[in-house]
mmCIF file of C-alpha atoms in Angstrom:
data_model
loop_
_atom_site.group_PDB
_atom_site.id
_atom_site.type_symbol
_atom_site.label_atom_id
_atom_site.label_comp_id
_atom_site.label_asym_id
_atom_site.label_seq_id
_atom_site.Cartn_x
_atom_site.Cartn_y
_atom_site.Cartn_z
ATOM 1 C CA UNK C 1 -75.166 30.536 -78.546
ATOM 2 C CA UNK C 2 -75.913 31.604 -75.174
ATOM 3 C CA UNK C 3 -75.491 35.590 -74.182
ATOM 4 C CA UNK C 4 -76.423 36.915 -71.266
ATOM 5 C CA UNK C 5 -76.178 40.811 -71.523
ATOM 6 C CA UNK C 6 -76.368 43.215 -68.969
ATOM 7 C CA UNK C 7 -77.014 47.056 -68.468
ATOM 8 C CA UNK C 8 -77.717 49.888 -65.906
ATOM 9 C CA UNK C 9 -74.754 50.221 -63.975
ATOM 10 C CA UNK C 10 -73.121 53.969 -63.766
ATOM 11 C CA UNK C 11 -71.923 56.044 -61.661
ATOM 12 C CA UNK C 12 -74.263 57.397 -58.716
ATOM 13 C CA UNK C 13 -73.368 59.230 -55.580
ATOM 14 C CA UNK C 14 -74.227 57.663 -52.289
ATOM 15 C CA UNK C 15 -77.561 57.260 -51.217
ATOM 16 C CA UNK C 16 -79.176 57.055 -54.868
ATOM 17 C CA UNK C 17 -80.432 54.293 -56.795
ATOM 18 C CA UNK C 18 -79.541 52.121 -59.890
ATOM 19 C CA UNK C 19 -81.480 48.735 -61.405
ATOM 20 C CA UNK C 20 -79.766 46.591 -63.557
ATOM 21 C CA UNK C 21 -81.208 44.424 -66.082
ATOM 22 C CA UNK C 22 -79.931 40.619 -67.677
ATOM 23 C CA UNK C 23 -81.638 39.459 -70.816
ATOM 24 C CA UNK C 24 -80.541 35.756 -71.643
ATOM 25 C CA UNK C 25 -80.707 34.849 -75.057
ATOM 26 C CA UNK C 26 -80.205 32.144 -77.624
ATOM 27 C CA UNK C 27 -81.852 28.777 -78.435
ATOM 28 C CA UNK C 28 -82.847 28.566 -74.588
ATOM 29 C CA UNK C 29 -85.268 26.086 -73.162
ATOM 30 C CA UNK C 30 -85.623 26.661 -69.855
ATOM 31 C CA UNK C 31 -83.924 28.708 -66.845
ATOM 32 C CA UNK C 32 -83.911 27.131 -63.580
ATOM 33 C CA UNK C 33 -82.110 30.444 -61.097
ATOM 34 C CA UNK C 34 -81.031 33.505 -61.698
ATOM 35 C CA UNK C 35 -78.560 36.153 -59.654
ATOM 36 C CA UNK C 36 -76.593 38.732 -59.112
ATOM 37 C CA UNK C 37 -73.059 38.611 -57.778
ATOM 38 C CA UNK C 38 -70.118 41.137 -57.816
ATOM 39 C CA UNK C 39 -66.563 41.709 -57.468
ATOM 40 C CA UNK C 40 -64.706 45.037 -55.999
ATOM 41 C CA UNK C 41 -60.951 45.160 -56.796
ATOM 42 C CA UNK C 42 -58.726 42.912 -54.638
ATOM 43 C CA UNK C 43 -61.802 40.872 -53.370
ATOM 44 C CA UNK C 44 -63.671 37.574 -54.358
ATOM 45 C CA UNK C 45 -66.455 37.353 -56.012
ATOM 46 C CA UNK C 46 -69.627 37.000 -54.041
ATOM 47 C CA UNK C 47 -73.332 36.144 -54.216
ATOM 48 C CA UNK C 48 -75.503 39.733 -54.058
ATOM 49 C CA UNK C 49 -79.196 38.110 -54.688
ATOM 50 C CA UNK C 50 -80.399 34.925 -56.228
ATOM 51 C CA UNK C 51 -84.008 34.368 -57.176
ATOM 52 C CA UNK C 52 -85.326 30.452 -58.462
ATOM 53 C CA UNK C 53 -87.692 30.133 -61.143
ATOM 54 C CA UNK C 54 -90.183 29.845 -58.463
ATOM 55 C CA UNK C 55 -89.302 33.251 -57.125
ATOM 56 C CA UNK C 56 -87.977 32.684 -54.161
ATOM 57 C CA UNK C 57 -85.014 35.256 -53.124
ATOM 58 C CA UNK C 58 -81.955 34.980 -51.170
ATOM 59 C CA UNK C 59 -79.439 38.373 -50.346
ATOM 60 C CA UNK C 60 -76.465 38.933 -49.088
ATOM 61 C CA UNK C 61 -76.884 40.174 -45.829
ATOM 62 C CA UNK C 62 -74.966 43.478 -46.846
ATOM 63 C CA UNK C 63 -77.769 44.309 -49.204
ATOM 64 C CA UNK C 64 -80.763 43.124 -47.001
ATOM 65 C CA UNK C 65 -83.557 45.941 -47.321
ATOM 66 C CA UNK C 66 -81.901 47.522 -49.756
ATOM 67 C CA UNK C 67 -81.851 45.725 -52.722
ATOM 68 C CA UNK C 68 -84.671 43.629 -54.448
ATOM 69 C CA UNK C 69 -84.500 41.087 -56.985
ATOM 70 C CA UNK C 70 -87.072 40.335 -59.722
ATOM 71 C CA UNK C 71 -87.495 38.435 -62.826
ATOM 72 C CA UNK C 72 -89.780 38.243 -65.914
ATOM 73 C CA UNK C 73 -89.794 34.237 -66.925
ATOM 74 C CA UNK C 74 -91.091 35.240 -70.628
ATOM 75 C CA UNK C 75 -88.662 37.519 -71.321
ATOM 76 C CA UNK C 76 -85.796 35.024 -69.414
ATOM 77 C CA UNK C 77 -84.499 38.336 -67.383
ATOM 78 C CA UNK C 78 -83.716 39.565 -64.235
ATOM 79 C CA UNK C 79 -83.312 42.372 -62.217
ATOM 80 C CA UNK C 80 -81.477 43.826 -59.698
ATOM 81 C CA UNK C 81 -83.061 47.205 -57.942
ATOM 82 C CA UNK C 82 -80.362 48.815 -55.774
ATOM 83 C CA UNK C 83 -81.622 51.319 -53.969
ATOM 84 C CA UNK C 84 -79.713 53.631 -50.547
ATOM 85 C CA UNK C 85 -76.495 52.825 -52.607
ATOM 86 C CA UNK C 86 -72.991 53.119 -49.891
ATOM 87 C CA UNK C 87 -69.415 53.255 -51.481
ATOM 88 C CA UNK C 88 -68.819 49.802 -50.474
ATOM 89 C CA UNK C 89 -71.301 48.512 -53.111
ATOM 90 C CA UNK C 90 -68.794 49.700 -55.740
ATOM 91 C CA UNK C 91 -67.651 46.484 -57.631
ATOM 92 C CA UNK C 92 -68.191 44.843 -61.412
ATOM 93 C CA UNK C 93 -71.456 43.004 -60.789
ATOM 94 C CA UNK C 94 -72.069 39.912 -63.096
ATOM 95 C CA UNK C 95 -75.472 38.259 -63.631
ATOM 96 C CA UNK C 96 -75.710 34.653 -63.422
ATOM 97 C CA UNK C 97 -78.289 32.068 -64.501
ATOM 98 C CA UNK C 98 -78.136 28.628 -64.535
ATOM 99 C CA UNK C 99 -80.328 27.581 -67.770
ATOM 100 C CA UNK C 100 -80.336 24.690 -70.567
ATOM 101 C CA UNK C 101 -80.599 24.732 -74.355
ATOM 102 C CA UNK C 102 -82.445 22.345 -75.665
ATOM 103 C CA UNK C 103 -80.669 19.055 -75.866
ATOM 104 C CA UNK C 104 -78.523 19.696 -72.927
ATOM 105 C CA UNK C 105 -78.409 19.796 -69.096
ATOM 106 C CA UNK C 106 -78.451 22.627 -67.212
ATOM 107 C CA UNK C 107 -75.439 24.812 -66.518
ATOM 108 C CA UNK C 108 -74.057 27.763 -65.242
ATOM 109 C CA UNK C 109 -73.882 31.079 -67.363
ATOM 110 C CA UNK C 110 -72.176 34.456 -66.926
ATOM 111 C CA UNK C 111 -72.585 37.447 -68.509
ATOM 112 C CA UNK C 112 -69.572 40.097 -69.314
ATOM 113 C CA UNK C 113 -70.167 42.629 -65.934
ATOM 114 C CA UNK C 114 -71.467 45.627 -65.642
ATOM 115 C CA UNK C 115 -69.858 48.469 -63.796
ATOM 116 C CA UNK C 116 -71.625 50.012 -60.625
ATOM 117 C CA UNK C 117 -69.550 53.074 -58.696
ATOM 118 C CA UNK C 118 -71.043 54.792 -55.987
ATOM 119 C CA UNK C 119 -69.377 57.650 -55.055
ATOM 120 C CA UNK C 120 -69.498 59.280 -51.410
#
């Protein structure tokens, strides 16, 4: 079974950093993109950073020059590095990869969220 599980999010005042980690796990075969998106009470969900397997990187344009995305292929995780953190990035941030056991087609993954609250 598929898991993607997250960690790093806190609490941080404004202006500090946080990175958050997603390590996808279970019987996979390969793992085509990965990303970052969140969701802040009241509001949609929405794309933070995506990276492909061949590395290249797309941001929101709220989070240009200030955050980075990375991954490690053999250990099938990504990362988000948030650094110059503003209240407004407050929000339940879910990593997303779109990956393939073997035997099947590729598809869409979530993992559970991970809190990040930046206070001012």
């Amino acid at each position: 079974q598929v898991r993607l599980v997250e960690s790093g999010g806190g609490l941080v005042q404004a202006g500090g950093s946080l990175r958050l980690s997603c390590a996808a796990s279970g019987g996979i075969f390969v793992v085509n993109a990965m990303g970052w998106y969140r969701q802040a009470p009241g509001k949609q969900r929405e794309l933070v950073a995506r990276i492909t397997g061949g590395r290249s990187t797309i941001y929101a344009d709220s989070v240009k020059g200030r955050f980075i995305i990375s991954r490690d292929n053999a250990k099938s995780t990504v990362y988000l590095q948030m650094n110059s953190l503003k209240p407004e990035d407050t929000a339940v941030y879910y990593c997303n990869a779109d990956l393939a056991v073997l035997g099947t087609s590729l598809r869409d993954y979530w993992g559970q969220g991970t809190q990040v609250t930046v206070s001012s």
